[in-house]
mmCIF file of C-alpha atoms in Angstrom:
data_model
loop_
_atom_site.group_PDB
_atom_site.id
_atom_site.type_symbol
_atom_site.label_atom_id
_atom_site.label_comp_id
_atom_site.label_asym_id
_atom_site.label_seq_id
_atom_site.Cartn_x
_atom_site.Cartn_y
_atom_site.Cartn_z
ATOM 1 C CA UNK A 62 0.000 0.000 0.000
ATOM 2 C CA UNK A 63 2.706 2.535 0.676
ATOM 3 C CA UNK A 64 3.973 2.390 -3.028
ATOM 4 C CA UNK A 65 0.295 3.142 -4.233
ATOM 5 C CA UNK A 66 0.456 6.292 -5.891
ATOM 6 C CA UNK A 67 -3.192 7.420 -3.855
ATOM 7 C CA UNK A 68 -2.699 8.374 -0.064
ATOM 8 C CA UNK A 69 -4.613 6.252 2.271
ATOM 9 C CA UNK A 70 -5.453 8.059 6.025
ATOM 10 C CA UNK A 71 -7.663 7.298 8.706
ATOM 11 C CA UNK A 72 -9.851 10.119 10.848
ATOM 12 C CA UNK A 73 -10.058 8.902 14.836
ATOM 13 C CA UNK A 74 -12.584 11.116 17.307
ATOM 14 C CA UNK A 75 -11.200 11.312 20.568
ATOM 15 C CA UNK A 76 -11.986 8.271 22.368
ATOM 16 C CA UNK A 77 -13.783 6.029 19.558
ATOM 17 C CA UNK A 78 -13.497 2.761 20.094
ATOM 18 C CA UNK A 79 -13.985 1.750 16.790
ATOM 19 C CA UNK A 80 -11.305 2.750 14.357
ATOM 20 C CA UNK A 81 -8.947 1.403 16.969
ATOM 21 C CA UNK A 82 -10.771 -2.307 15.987
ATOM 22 C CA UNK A 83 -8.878 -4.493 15.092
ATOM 23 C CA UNK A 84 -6.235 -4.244 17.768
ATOM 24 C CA UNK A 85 -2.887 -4.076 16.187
ATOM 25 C CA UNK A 86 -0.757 -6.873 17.843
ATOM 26 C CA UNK A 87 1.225 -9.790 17.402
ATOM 27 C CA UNK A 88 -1.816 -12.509 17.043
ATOM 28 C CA UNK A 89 -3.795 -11.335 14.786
ATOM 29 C CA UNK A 90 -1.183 -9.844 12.098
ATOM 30 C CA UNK A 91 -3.663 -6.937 11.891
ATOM 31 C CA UNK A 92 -1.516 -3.315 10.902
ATOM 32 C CA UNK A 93 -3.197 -0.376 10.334
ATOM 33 C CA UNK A 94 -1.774 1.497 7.651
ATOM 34 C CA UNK A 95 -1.390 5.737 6.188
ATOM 35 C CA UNK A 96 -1.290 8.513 8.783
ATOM 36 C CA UNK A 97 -4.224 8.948 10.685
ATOM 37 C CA UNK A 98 -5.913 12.538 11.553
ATOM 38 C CA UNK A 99 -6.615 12.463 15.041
ATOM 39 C CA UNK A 100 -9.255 15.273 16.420
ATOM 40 C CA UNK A 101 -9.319 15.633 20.342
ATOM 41 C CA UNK A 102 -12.864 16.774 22.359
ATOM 42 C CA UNK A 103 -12.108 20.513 21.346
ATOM 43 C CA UNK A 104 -12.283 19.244 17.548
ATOM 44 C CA UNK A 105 -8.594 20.272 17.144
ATOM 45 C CA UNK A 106 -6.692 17.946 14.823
ATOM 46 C CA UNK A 107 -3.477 16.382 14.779
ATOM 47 C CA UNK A 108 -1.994 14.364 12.091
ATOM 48 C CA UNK A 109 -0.408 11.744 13.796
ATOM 49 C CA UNK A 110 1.515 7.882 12.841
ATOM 50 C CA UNK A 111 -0.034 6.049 15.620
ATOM 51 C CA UNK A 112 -3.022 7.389 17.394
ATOM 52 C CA UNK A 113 -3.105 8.105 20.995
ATOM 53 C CA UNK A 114 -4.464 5.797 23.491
ATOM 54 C CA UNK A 115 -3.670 2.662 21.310
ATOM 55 C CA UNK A 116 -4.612 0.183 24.235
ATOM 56 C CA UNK A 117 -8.230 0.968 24.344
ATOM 57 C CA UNK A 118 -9.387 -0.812 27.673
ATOM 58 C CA UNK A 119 -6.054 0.577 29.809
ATOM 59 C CA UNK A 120 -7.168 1.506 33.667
ATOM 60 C CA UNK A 121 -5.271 3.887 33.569
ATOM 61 C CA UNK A 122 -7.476 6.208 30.953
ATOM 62 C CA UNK A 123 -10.843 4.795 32.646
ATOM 63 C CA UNK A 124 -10.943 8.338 34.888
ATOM 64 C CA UNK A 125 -9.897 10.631 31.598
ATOM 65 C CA UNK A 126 -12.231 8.918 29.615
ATOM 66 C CA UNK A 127 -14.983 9.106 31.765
ATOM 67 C CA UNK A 128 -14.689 13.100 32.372
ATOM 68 C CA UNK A 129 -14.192 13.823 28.109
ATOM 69 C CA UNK A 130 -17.351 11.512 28.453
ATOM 70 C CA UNK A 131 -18.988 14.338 31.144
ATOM 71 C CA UNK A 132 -17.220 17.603 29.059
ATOM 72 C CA UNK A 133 -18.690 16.010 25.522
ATOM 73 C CA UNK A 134 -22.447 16.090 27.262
ATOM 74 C CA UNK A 135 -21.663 19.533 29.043
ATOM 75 C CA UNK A 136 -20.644 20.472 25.679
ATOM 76 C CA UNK A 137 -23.299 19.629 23.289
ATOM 77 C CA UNK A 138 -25.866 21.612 25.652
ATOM 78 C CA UNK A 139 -23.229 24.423 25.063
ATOM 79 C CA UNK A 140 -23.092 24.185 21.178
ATOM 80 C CA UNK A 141 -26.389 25.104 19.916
ATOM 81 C CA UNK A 142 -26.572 28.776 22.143
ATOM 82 C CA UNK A 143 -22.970 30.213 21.464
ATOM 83 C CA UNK A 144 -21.673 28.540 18.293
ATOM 84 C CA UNK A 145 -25.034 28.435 16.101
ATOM 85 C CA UNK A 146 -28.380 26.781 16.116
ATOM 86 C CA UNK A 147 -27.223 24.507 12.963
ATOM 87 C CA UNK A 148 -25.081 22.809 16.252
ATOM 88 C CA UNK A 149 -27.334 21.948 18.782
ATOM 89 C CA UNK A 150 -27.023 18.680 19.366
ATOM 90 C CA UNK A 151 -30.383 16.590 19.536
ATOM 91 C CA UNK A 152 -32.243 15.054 22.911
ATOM 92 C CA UNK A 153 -31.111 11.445 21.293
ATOM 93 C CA UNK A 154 -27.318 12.900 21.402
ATOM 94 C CA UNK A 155 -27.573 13.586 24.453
ATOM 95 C CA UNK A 156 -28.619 10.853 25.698
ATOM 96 C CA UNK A 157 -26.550 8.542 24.097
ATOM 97 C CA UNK A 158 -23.751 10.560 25.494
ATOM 98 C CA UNK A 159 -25.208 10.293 29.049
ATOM 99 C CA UNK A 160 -24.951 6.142 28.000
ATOM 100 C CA UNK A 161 -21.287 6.451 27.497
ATOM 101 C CA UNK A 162 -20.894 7.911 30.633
ATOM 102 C CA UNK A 163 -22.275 5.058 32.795
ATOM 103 C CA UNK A 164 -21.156 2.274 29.721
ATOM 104 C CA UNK A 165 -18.465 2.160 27.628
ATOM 105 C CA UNK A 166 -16.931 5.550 27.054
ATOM 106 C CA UNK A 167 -15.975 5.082 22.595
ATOM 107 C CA UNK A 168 -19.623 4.501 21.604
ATOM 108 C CA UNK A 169 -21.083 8.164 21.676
ATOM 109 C CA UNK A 170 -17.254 8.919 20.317
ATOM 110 C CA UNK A 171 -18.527 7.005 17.462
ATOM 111 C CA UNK A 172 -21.712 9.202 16.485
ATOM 112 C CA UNK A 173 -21.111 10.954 13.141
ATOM 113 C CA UNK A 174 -21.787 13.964 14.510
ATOM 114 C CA UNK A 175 -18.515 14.330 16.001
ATOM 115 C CA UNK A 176 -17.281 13.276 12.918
ATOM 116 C CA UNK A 177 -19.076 16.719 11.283
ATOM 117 C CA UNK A 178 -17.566 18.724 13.619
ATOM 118 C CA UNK A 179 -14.432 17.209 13.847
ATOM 119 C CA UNK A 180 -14.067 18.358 9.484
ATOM 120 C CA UNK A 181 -15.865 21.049 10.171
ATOM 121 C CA UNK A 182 -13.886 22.929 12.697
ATOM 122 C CA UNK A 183 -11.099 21.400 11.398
ATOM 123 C CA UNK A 184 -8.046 24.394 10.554
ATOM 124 C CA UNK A 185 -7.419 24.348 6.632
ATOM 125 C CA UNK A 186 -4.238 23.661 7.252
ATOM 126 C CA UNK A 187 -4.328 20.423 8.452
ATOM 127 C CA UNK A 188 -5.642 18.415 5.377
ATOM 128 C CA UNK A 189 -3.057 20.885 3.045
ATOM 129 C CA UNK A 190 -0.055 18.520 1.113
ATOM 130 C CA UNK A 191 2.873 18.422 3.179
ATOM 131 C CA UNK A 192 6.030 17.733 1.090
ATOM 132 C CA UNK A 193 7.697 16.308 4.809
ATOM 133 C CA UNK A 194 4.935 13.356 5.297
ATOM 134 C CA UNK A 195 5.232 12.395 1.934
ATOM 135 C CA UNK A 196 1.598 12.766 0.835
#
């Protein structure tokens, strides 16, 4: 795939638990390929070779994940009233975000809503050809 002359890359949300799928590691011979944009819970993106978090389930990011979980539900209440009405995030949003809070935190990550955003606040920059990552 690298010596394809098109330019494979992957967009992650935050803490979606489903581009990470499958795992890569040394069972399954599984690699995930191209650079992957990474956006964070303030939609700011990152273009990035491995993406961050790559052991999904660690205790360690239980407590992080959990409070992006709480600031993505404080958020989309926030959305609509100070960035514009075409972002107000729907009762169903919301409550599948309230879900992730007391489940597992990637599944509202998944939504593509955040996906929207993600491109849509995304700086211009970020998806211009750059000579260094050899795109």
């Amino acid at each position: 795939m690298e010596s394809s002359r098109r330019k494979y890359f992957r967009i992650v949300y935050c803490n979606d638990l489903v581009p990470r799928v499958p795992w890569d590691n040394s069972w399954s011979d599984f690699q995930h390929f191209g650079k992957c944009i990474y956006f964070n819970s303030l939609y700011r993106g990152d273009i990035v070779d491995e993406v961050p978090n790559k052991n999904y389930f660690s205790v360690f990011m239980f407590i992080p994940k959990k409070m992006i979980c709480v600031w993505e539900l404080m958020r989309g209440f926030g959305m609509g009233m100070f960035i514009g009405r075409e972002y107000k995030e729907l009762k169903v949003m919301r409550a599948v975000r309230l879900m992730g809070i007391f489940s597992i935190a990637g599944l509202p990550a998944h939504a593509p809503l955040d996906y929207v955003n993600s491109t849509r606040f995304a700086s211009p920059d970020l998806y211009a050809p750059k000579p260094w990552l050899r795109q």
